mmCIF file with all atom_site columns, C-alpha atoms in Angstrom:
data_model
loop_
_atom_site.group_PDB
_atom_site.id
_atom_site.type_symbol
_atom_site.label_atom_id
_atom_site.label_alt_id
_atom_site.label_comp_id
_atom_site.label_asym_id
_atom_site.label_entity_id
_atom_site.label_seq_id
_atom_site.pdbx_PDB_ins_code
_atom_site.Cartn_x
_atom_site.Cartn_y
_atom_site.Cartn_z
_atom_site.occupancy
_atom_site.B_iso_or_equiv
_atom_site.pdbx_formal_charge
_atom_site.auth_seq_id
_atom_site.auth_comp_id
_atom_site.auth_asym_id
_atom_site.auth_atom_id
_atom_site.pdbx_PDB_model_num
ATOM 1   C CA . MET A 1 1   ? -0.347  -0.140 0.240   1.00 70.00 ? 1   MET A CA 1
ATOM 2   C CA . GLN A 1 2   ? 2.333   2.436  1.272   1.00 70.00 ? 2   GLN A CA 1
ATOM 3   C CA . ARG A 1 3   ? 4.666   1.907  -2.400  1.00 75.00 ? 3   ARG A CA 1
ATOM 4   C CA . LYS A 1 4   ? 0.992   2.711  -4.151  1.00 75.00 ? 4   LYS A CA 1
ATOM 5   C CA . ILE A 1 5   ? 0.782   5.592  -1.962  1.00 71.00 ? 5   ILE A CA 1
ATOM 6   C CA . LYS A 1 6   ? 4.393   6.465  -2.985  1.00 72.00 ? 6   LYS A CA 1
ATOM 7   C CA . ALA A 1 7   ? 3.996   6.326  -7.044  1.00 69.00 ? 7   ALA A CA 1
ATOM 8   C CA . LEU A 1 8   ? 0.560   8.071  -7.274  1.00 70.00 ? 8   LEU A CA 1
ATOM 9   C CA . ALA A 1 9   ? 1.447   11.115 -4.874  1.00 71.00 ? 9   ALA A CA 1
ATOM 10  C CA . THR A 1 10  ? 5.114   10.973 -6.920  1.00 69.00 ? 10  THR A CA 1
ATOM 11  C CA . SER A 1 11  ? 2.525   11.338 -9.856  1.00 69.00 ? 11  SER A CA 1
ATOM 12  C CA . GLN A 1 12  ? 1.308   13.812 -8.668  1.00 68.00 ? 12  GLN A CA 1
ATOM 13  C CA . LYS A 1 13  ? 3.853   16.346 -8.457  1.00 64.00 ? 13  LYS A CA 1
ATOM 14  C CA . GLY A 1 14  ? 3.537   17.872 -12.081 1.00 65.00 ? 14  GLY A CA 1
ATOM 15  C CA . ARG A 1 15  ? -0.434  18.583 -10.992 1.00 74.00 ? 15  ARG A CA 1
ATOM 16  C CA . LYS A 1 16  ? -1.146  22.409 -10.817 1.00 78.00 ? 16  LYS A CA 1
ATOM 17  C CA . ILE A 1 17  ? -1.547  23.821 -7.060  1.00 79.00 ? 17  ILE A CA 1
ATOM 18  C CA . PHE A 1 18  ? -3.781  26.184 -7.096  1.00 84.00 ? 18  PHE A CA 1
ATOM 19  C CA . TYR A 1 19  ? -3.872  28.351 -3.031  1.00 88.00 ? 19  TYR A CA 1
ATOM 20  C CA . PRO A 1 20  ? -7.118  29.828 -2.208  1.00 88.00 ? 20  PRO A CA 1
ATOM 21  C CA . SER A 1 21  ? -7.047  32.537 0.267   1.00 89.00 ? 21  SER A CA 1
ATOM 22  C CA . TRP A 1 22  ? -9.224  31.716 3.194   1.00 93.00 ? 22  TRP A CA 1
ATOM 23  C CA . GLU A 1 23  ? -11.838 34.537 1.557   1.00 93.00 ? 23  GLU A CA 1
ATOM 24  C CA . LYS A 1 24  ? -11.979 32.754 -1.883  1.00 92.00 ? 24  LYS A CA 1
ATOM 25  C CA . ALA A 1 25  ? -12.754 29.174 -0.825  1.00 95.00 ? 25  ALA A CA 1
ATOM 26  C CA . ALA A 1 26  ? -16.234 28.349 -0.951  1.00 97.00 ? 26  ALA A CA 1
ATOM 27  C CA . SER A 1 27  ? -15.846 24.979 -0.215  1.00 97.00 ? 27  SER A CA 1
ATOM 28  C CA . VAL A 1 28  ? -13.962 22.495 2.249   1.00 98.00 ? 28  VAL A CA 1
ATOM 29  C CA . LEU A 1 29  ? -12.865 19.194 1.753   1.00 98.00 ? 29  LEU A CA 1
ATOM 30  C CA . VAL A 1 30  ? -12.649 17.650 5.404   1.00 98.00 ? 30  VAL A CA 1
ATOM 31  C CA . ALA A 1 31  ? -10.889 14.400 6.270   1.00 98.00 ? 31  ALA A CA 1
ATOM 32  C CA . TYR A 1 32  ? -10.923 12.881 8.910   1.00 97.00 ? 32  TYR A CA 1
ATOM 33  C CA . LEU A 1 33  ? -11.289 9.296  10.759  1.00 96.00 ? 33  LEU A CA 1
ATOM 34  C CA . TYR A 1 34  ? -14.682 8.482  11.645  1.00 95.00 ? 34  TYR A CA 1
ATOM 35  C CA . LYS A 1 35  ? -13.763 7.296  15.610  1.00 94.00 ? 35  LYS A CA 1
ATOM 36  C CA . ASP A 1 36  ? -12.681 10.834 16.267  1.00 94.00 ? 36  ASP A CA 1
ATOM 37  C CA . LYS A 1 37  ? -16.788 11.927 15.225  1.00 94.00 ? 37  LYS A CA 1
ATOM 38  C CA . VAL A 1 38  ? -16.869 14.215 18.361  1.00 94.00 ? 38  VAL A CA 1
ATOM 39  C CA . THR A 1 39  ? -13.097 15.929 17.753  1.00 95.00 ? 39  THR A CA 1
ATOM 40  C CA . ILE A 1 40  ? -14.840 17.210 14.689  1.00 96.00 ? 40  ILE A CA 1
ATOM 41  C CA . GLU A 1 41  ? -17.945 17.986 14.341  1.00 96.00 ? 41  GLU A CA 1
ATOM 42  C CA . PRO A 1 42  ? -16.479 21.534 16.564  1.00 97.00 ? 42  PRO A CA 1
ATOM 43  C CA . CYS A 1 43  ? -13.724 21.921 12.689  1.00 97.00 ? 43  CYS A CA 1
ATOM 44  C CA . ILE A 1 44  ? -16.965 21.582 10.726  1.00 97.00 ? 44  ILE A CA 1
ATOM 45  C CA . ALA A 1 45  ? -19.360 23.634 12.607  1.00 97.00 ? 45  ALA A CA 1
ATOM 46  C CA . ARG A 1 46  ? -17.328 26.400 12.554  1.00 97.00 ? 46  ARG A CA 1
ATOM 47  C CA . LEU A 1 47  ? -16.169 26.123 8.923   1.00 98.00 ? 47  LEU A CA 1
ATOM 48  C CA . LYS A 1 48  ? -19.864 26.376 8.185   1.00 97.00 ? 48  LYS A CA 1
ATOM 49  C CA . SER A 1 49  ? -20.308 29.535 10.751  1.00 97.00 ? 49  SER A CA 1
ATOM 50  C CA . MET A 1 50  ? -18.176 31.078 8.055   1.00 97.00 ? 50  MET A CA 1
ATOM 51  C CA . ASP A 1 51  ? -19.443 30.422 5.160   1.00 97.00 ? 51  ASP A CA 1
ATOM 52  C CA . LYS A 1 52  ? -17.982 27.528 3.552   1.00 97.00 ? 52  LYS A CA 1
ATOM 53  C CA . LYS A 1 53  ? -19.749 24.850 1.550   1.00 97.00 ? 53  LYS A CA 1
ATOM 54  C CA . VAL A 1 54  ? -18.818 21.462 4.069   1.00 97.00 ? 54  VAL A CA 1
ATOM 55  C CA . MET A 1 55  ? -17.647 18.119 2.515   1.00 98.00 ? 55  MET A CA 1
ATOM 56  C CA . GLN A 1 56  ? -16.472 14.959 4.379   1.00 97.00 ? 56  GLN A CA 1
ATOM 57  C CA . LEU A 1 57  ? -14.340 11.922 3.815   1.00 97.00 ? 57  LEU A CA 1
ATOM 58  C CA . VAL A 1 58  ? -14.493 9.947  6.356   1.00 96.00 ? 58  VAL A CA 1
ATOM 59  C CA . PHE A 1 59  ? -12.678 6.858  7.491   1.00 97.00 ? 59  PHE A CA 1
ATOM 60  C CA . VAL A 1 60  ? -14.670 4.217  9.332   1.00 95.00 ? 60  VAL A CA 1
ATOM 61  C CA . ASP A 1 61  ? -12.085 1.369  10.614  1.00 92.00 ? 61  ASP A CA 1
ATOM 62  C CA . ASN A 1 62  ? -14.936 -0.494 13.012  1.00 82.00 ? 62  ASN A CA 1
ATOM 63  C CA . VAL A 1 63  ? -17.343 -2.780 10.247  1.00 69.00 ? 63  VAL A CA 1
ATOM 64  C CA . LYS A 1 64  ? -20.295 -2.162 13.213  1.00 76.00 ? 64  LYS A CA 1
ATOM 65  C CA . GLU A 1 65  ? -19.802 1.495  13.333  1.00 73.00 ? 65  GLU A CA 1
ATOM 66  C CA . ASP A 1 66  ? -23.667 2.072  11.523  1.00 76.00 ? 66  ASP A CA 1
ATOM 67  C CA . VAL A 1 67  ? -23.396 5.306  9.680   1.00 78.00 ? 67  VAL A CA 1
ATOM 68  C CA . PRO A 1 68  ? -25.585 8.305  8.468   1.00 75.00 ? 68  PRO A CA 1
ATOM 69  C CA . GLN A 1 69  ? -25.388 7.893  4.865   1.00 78.00 ? 69  GLN A CA 1
ATOM 70  C CA . GLU A 1 70  ? -25.207 11.878 4.025   1.00 80.00 ? 70  GLU A CA 1
ATOM 71  C CA . SER A 1 71  ? -25.020 13.605 0.519   1.00 82.00 ? 71  SER A CA 1
ATOM 72  C CA . GLN A 1 72  ? -21.430 15.589 0.440   1.00 92.00 ? 72  GLN A CA 1
ATOM 73  C CA . SER A 1 73  ? -19.669 13.097 2.092   1.00 95.00 ? 73  SER A CA 1
ATOM 74  C CA . VAL A 1 74  ? -18.204 9.927  1.610   1.00 95.00 ? 74  VAL A CA 1
ATOM 75  C CA . PHE A 1 75  ? -17.369 6.411  4.178   1.00 95.00 ? 75  PHE A CA 1
ATOM 76  C CA . ILE A 1 76  ? -14.970 5.084  3.591   1.00 95.00 ? 76  ILE A CA 1
ATOM 77  C CA . LYS A 1 77  ? -15.445 1.457  5.615   1.00 93.00 ? 77  LYS A CA 1
ATOM 78  C CA . ARG A 1 78  ? -12.568 -1.180 6.508   1.00 92.00 ? 78  ARG A CA 1
ATOM 79  C CA . GLU A 1 79  ? -14.867 -3.962 4.397   1.00 92.00 ? 79  GLU A CA 1
ATOM 80  C CA . LYS A 1 80  ? -14.562 -1.953 1.369   1.00 92.00 ? 80  LYS A CA 1
ATOM 81  C CA . LEU A 1 81  ? -10.903 -1.801 0.641   1.00 94.00 ? 81  LEU A CA 1
ATOM 82  C CA . ASN A 1 82  ? -8.845  -5.097 -1.695  1.00 92.00 ? 82  ASN A CA 1
ATOM 83  C CA . VAL A 1 83  ? -6.669  -6.725 -0.093  1.00 91.00 ? 83  VAL A CA 1
ATOM 84  C CA . TRP A 1 84  ? -3.921  -4.375 -0.241  1.00 90.00 ? 84  TRP A CA 1
ATOM 85  C CA . GLY A 1 85  ? -5.819  -1.820 1.066   1.00 91.00 ? 85  GLY A CA 1
ATOM 86  C CA . ILE A 1 86  ? -7.150  0.212  -1.205  1.00 93.00 ? 86  ILE A CA 1
ATOM 87  C CA . PRO A 1 87  ? -10.656 1.420  -1.400  1.00 95.00 ? 87  PRO A CA 1
ATOM 88  C CA . ASP A 1 88  ? -13.203 0.433  -4.333  1.00 94.00 ? 88  ASP A CA 1
ATOM 89  C CA . LYS A 1 89  ? -14.039 1.902  -7.857  1.00 95.00 ? 89  LYS A CA 1
ATOM 90  C CA . GLU A 1 90  ? -17.362 2.914  -6.659  1.00 95.00 ? 90  GLU A CA 1
ATOM 91  C CA . LEU A 1 91  ? -15.489 4.089  -3.404  1.00 94.00 ? 91  LEU A CA 1
ATOM 92  C CA . LEU A 1 92  ? -12.423 6.653  -4.499  1.00 95.00 ? 92  LEU A CA 1
ATOM 93  C CA . GLN A 1 93  ? -15.254 7.969  -7.682  1.00 96.00 ? 93  GLN A CA 1
ATOM 94  C CA . ALA A 1 94  ? -17.602 8.930  -4.878  1.00 95.00 ? 94  ALA A CA 1
ATOM 95  C CA . ALA A 1 95  ? -14.613 10.254 -3.327  1.00 96.00 ? 95  ALA A CA 1
ATOM 96  C CA . SER A 1 96  ? -13.227 12.245 -7.043  1.00 95.00 ? 96  SER A CA 1
ATOM 97  C CA . ALA A 1 97  ? -16.571 13.701 -7.595  1.00 96.00 ? 97  ALA A CA 1
ATOM 98  C CA . LEU A 1 98  ? -16.076 16.060 -3.943  1.00 96.00 ? 98  LEU A CA 1
ATOM 99  C CA . LYS A 1 99  ? -14.473 18.302 -5.131  1.00 94.00 ? 99  LYS A CA 1
ATOM 100 C CA . ALA A 1 100 ? -13.622 21.518 -3.406  1.00 96.00 ? 100 ALA A CA 1
ATOM 101 C CA . ASP A 1 101 ? -11.203 24.821 -3.154  1.00 95.00 ? 101 ASP A CA 1
ATOM 102 C CA . MET A 1 102 ? -9.882  23.222 0.406   1.00 96.00 ? 102 MET A CA 1
ATOM 103 C CA . LEU A 1 103 ? -9.636  19.629 0.663   1.00 97.00 ? 103 LEU A CA 1
ATOM 104 C CA . ILE A 1 104 ? -8.196  19.665 4.991   1.00 97.00 ? 104 ILE A CA 1
ATOM 105 C CA . ASP A 1 105 ? -7.005  16.144 6.547   1.00 96.00 ? 105 ASP A CA 1
ATOM 106 C CA . LEU A 1 106 ? -8.038  16.815 10.749  1.00 96.00 ? 106 LEU A CA 1
ATOM 107 C CA . SER A 1 107 ? -6.942  12.737 11.155  1.00 94.00 ? 107 SER A CA 1
ATOM 108 C CA . SER A 1 108 ? -5.486  11.965 14.709  1.00 91.00 ? 108 SER A CA 1
ATOM 109 C CA . ALA A 1 109 ? -3.691  9.176  12.628  1.00 91.00 ? 109 ALA A CA 1
ATOM 110 C CA . CYS A 1 110 ? -2.160  8.490  8.999   1.00 91.00 ? 110 CYS A CA 1
ATOM 111 C CA . CYS A 1 111 ? -4.386  6.551  7.722   1.00 93.00 ? 111 CYS A CA 1
ATOM 112 C CA . LEU A 1 112 ? -3.600  5.362  4.246   1.00 92.00 ? 112 LEU A CA 1
ATOM 113 C CA . PRO A 1 113 ? -6.509  4.583  2.658   1.00 95.00 ? 113 PRO A CA 1
ATOM 114 C CA . LEU A 1 114 ? -7.571  8.119  3.294   1.00 96.00 ? 114 LEU A CA 1
ATOM 115 C CA . ILE A 1 115 ? -4.911  9.168  2.091   1.00 94.00 ? 115 ILE A CA 1
ATOM 116 C CA . TYR A 1 116 ? -4.645  7.126  -1.273  1.00 93.00 ? 116 TYR A CA 1
ATOM 117 C CA . ALA A 1 117 ? -8.600  8.913  -1.754  1.00 96.00 ? 117 ALA A CA 1
ATOM 118 C CA . GLU A 1 118 ? -6.908  11.827 -1.405  1.00 95.00 ? 118 GLU A CA 1
ATOM 119 C CA . LEU A 1 119 ? -4.619  12.027 -3.627  1.00 93.00 ? 119 LEU A CA 1
ATOM 120 C CA . LEU A 1 120 ? -7.339  11.069 -6.037  1.00 93.00 ? 120 LEU A CA 1
ATOM 121 C CA . ASN A 1 121 ? -9.294  14.230 -5.646  1.00 94.00 ? 121 ASN A CA 1
ATOM 122 C CA . PRO A 1 122 ? -8.926  17.065 -7.590  1.00 93.00 ? 122 PRO A CA 1
ATOM 123 C CA . SER A 1 123 ? -9.226  19.454 -4.571  1.00 94.00 ? 123 SER A CA 1
ATOM 124 C CA . LEU A 1 124 ? -6.947  22.469 -6.058  1.00 93.00 ? 124 LEU A CA 1
ATOM 125 C CA . LEU A 1 125 ? -4.899  22.586 -2.295  1.00 93.00 ? 125 LEU A CA 1
ATOM 126 C CA . LYS A 1 126 ? -5.082  19.633 -0.217  1.00 93.00 ? 126 LYS A CA 1
ATOM 127 C CA . VAL A 1 127 ? -3.896  20.424 3.726   1.00 94.00 ? 127 VAL A CA 1
ATOM 128 C CA . GLY A 1 128 ? -2.487  18.445 5.987   1.00 92.00 ? 128 GLY A CA 1
ATOM 129 C CA . PRO A 1 129 ? -0.474  17.063 8.838   1.00 90.00 ? 129 PRO A CA 1
ATOM 130 C CA . LYS A 1 130 ? 3.211   16.074 8.422   1.00 86.00 ? 130 LYS A CA 1
ATOM 131 C CA . TRP A 1 131 ? 3.129   12.723 9.522   1.00 80.00 ? 131 TRP A CA 1
ATOM 132 C CA . GLY A 1 132 ? 7.106   12.377 9.210   1.00 74.00 ? 132 GLY A CA 1
ATOM 133 C CA . GLU A 1 133 ? 9.920   11.646 7.177   1.00 71.00 ? 133 GLU A CA 1
ATOM 134 C CA . GLY A 1 134 ? 9.147   11.009 3.378   1.00 65.00 ? 134 GLY A CA 1
ATOM 135 C CA . MET A 1 135 ? 5.482   11.992 3.930   1.00 67.00 ? 135 MET A CA 1
ATOM 136 C CA . THR A 1 136 ? 4.389   13.935 1.776   1.00 72.00 ? 136 THR A CA 1
ATOM 137 C CA . PHE A 1 137 ? 0.789   14.440 0.628   1.00 84.00 ? 137 PHE A CA 1
ATOM 138 C CA . TYR A 1 138 ? -0.411  17.595 0.215   1.00 89.00 ? 138 TYR A CA 1
ATOM 139 C CA . ASP A 1 139 ? 0.440   20.457 -1.123  1.00 89.00 ? 139 ASP A CA 1
ATOM 140 C CA . PHE A 1 140 ? 0.912   22.703 1.964   1.00 90.00 ? 140 PHE A CA 1
ATOM 141 C CA . THR A 1 141 ? 1.829   20.531 5.343   1.00 90.00 ? 141 THR A CA 1
ATOM 142 C CA . ILE A 1 142 ? 0.947   21.724 8.804   1.00 90.00 ? 142 ILE A CA 1
ATOM 143 C CA . ASP A 1 143 ? 3.451   20.370 11.373  1.00 87.00 ? 143 ASP A CA 1
ATOM 144 C CA . VAL A 1 144 ? 1.245   20.252 14.380  1.00 84.00 ? 144 VAL A CA 1
ATOM 145 C CA . PRO A 1 145 ? 1.674   18.458 17.695  1.00 81.00 ? 145 PRO A CA 1
ATOM 146 C CA . ARG A 1 146 ? -0.623  15.667 17.780  1.00 75.00 ? 146 ARG A CA 1
ATOM 147 C CA . ALA A 1 147 ? -1.637  16.763 21.190  1.00 77.00 ? 147 ALA A CA 1
ATOM 148 C CA . GLU A 1 148 ? -2.444  19.363 19.939  1.00 86.00 ? 148 GLU A CA 1
ATOM 149 C CA . GLY A 1 149 ? -5.850  17.762 18.301  1.00 89.00 ? 149 GLY A CA 1
ATOM 150 C CA . ALA A 1 150 ? -7.905  18.755 15.252  1.00 94.00 ? 150 ALA A CA 1
ATOM 151 C CA . PHE A 1 151 ? -9.022  22.403 16.232  1.00 94.00 ? 151 PHE A CA 1
ATOM 152 C CA . VAL A 1 152 ? -5.893  23.339 16.076  1.00 94.00 ? 152 VAL A CA 1
ATOM 153 C CA . LEU A 1 153 ? -4.505  21.825 13.631  1.00 93.00 ? 153 LEU A CA 1
ATOM 154 C CA . LEU A 1 154 ? -8.356  24.043 11.481  1.00 95.00 ? 154 LEU A CA 1
ATOM 155 C CA . GLU A 1 155 ? -6.840  27.074 13.328  1.00 95.00 ? 155 GLU A CA 1
ATOM 156 C CA . GLN A 1 156 ? -3.316  26.616 12.625  1.00 94.00 ? 156 GLN A CA 1
ATOM 157 C CA . VAL A 1 157 ? -4.744  26.054 8.340   1.00 94.00 ? 157 VAL A CA 1
ATOM 158 C CA . ILE A 1 158 ? -7.912  29.486 8.368   1.00 94.00 ? 158 ILE A CA 1
ATOM 159 C CA . VAL A 1 159 ? -4.076  31.592 9.618   1.00 93.00 ? 159 VAL A CA 1
ATOM 160 C CA . TYR A 1 160 ? -2.187  30.271 6.814   1.00 92.00 ? 160 TYR A CA 1
ATOM 161 C CA . ALA A 1 161 ? -4.770  30.481 4.483   1.00 93.00 ? 161 ALA A CA 1
ATOM 162 C CA . ARG A 1 162 ? -5.527  34.440 5.162   1.00 92.00 ? 162 ARG A CA 1
ATOM 163 C CA . ARG A 1 163 ? -2.243  34.609 3.842   1.00 91.00 ? 163 ARG A CA 1
ATOM 164 C CA . PHE A 1 164 ? -2.217  32.933 0.539   1.00 85.00 ? 164 PHE A CA 1
ATOM 165 C CA . GLY A 1 165 ? -3.029  35.065 -2.347  1.00 67.00 ? 165 GLY A CA 1
ATOM 166 C CA . LYS A 1 166 ? -1.702  38.127 -0.483  1.00 62.00 ? 166 LYS A CA 1
#
């Protein structure tokens, strides 16, 4: 799986990156782990309070988890991964249909199936945390200690995005 992601990330190197200012970014795709839903909900509320159209790309690890079917949301369930850990074609197509001005990964841990789907997503700018050396998957990476949490990461994204285009 890591080799496939590395190859996919390398193939993305030539894609045109657009850094929309926070004010001009009308839509945001939030990627996260379903187990973190309680900590992500305030982030989504914050984005909506700023008049952003919010879409969600979510990895569900627990097969017993009953997730709601929501428009503008794609839930990647563990049982829908192939033997190499890659989401099935329909999920990848649905995830790619969620085009946003900005994709923000607020995951609490590195999740390769989610990152694979993110790499295929056509969002204009992809922002996420630094997972480790040599693990660069995003157009813009922010190094925030894991203990700080998703809300702090989101606030840092907003601070930097307000400087884009100036």
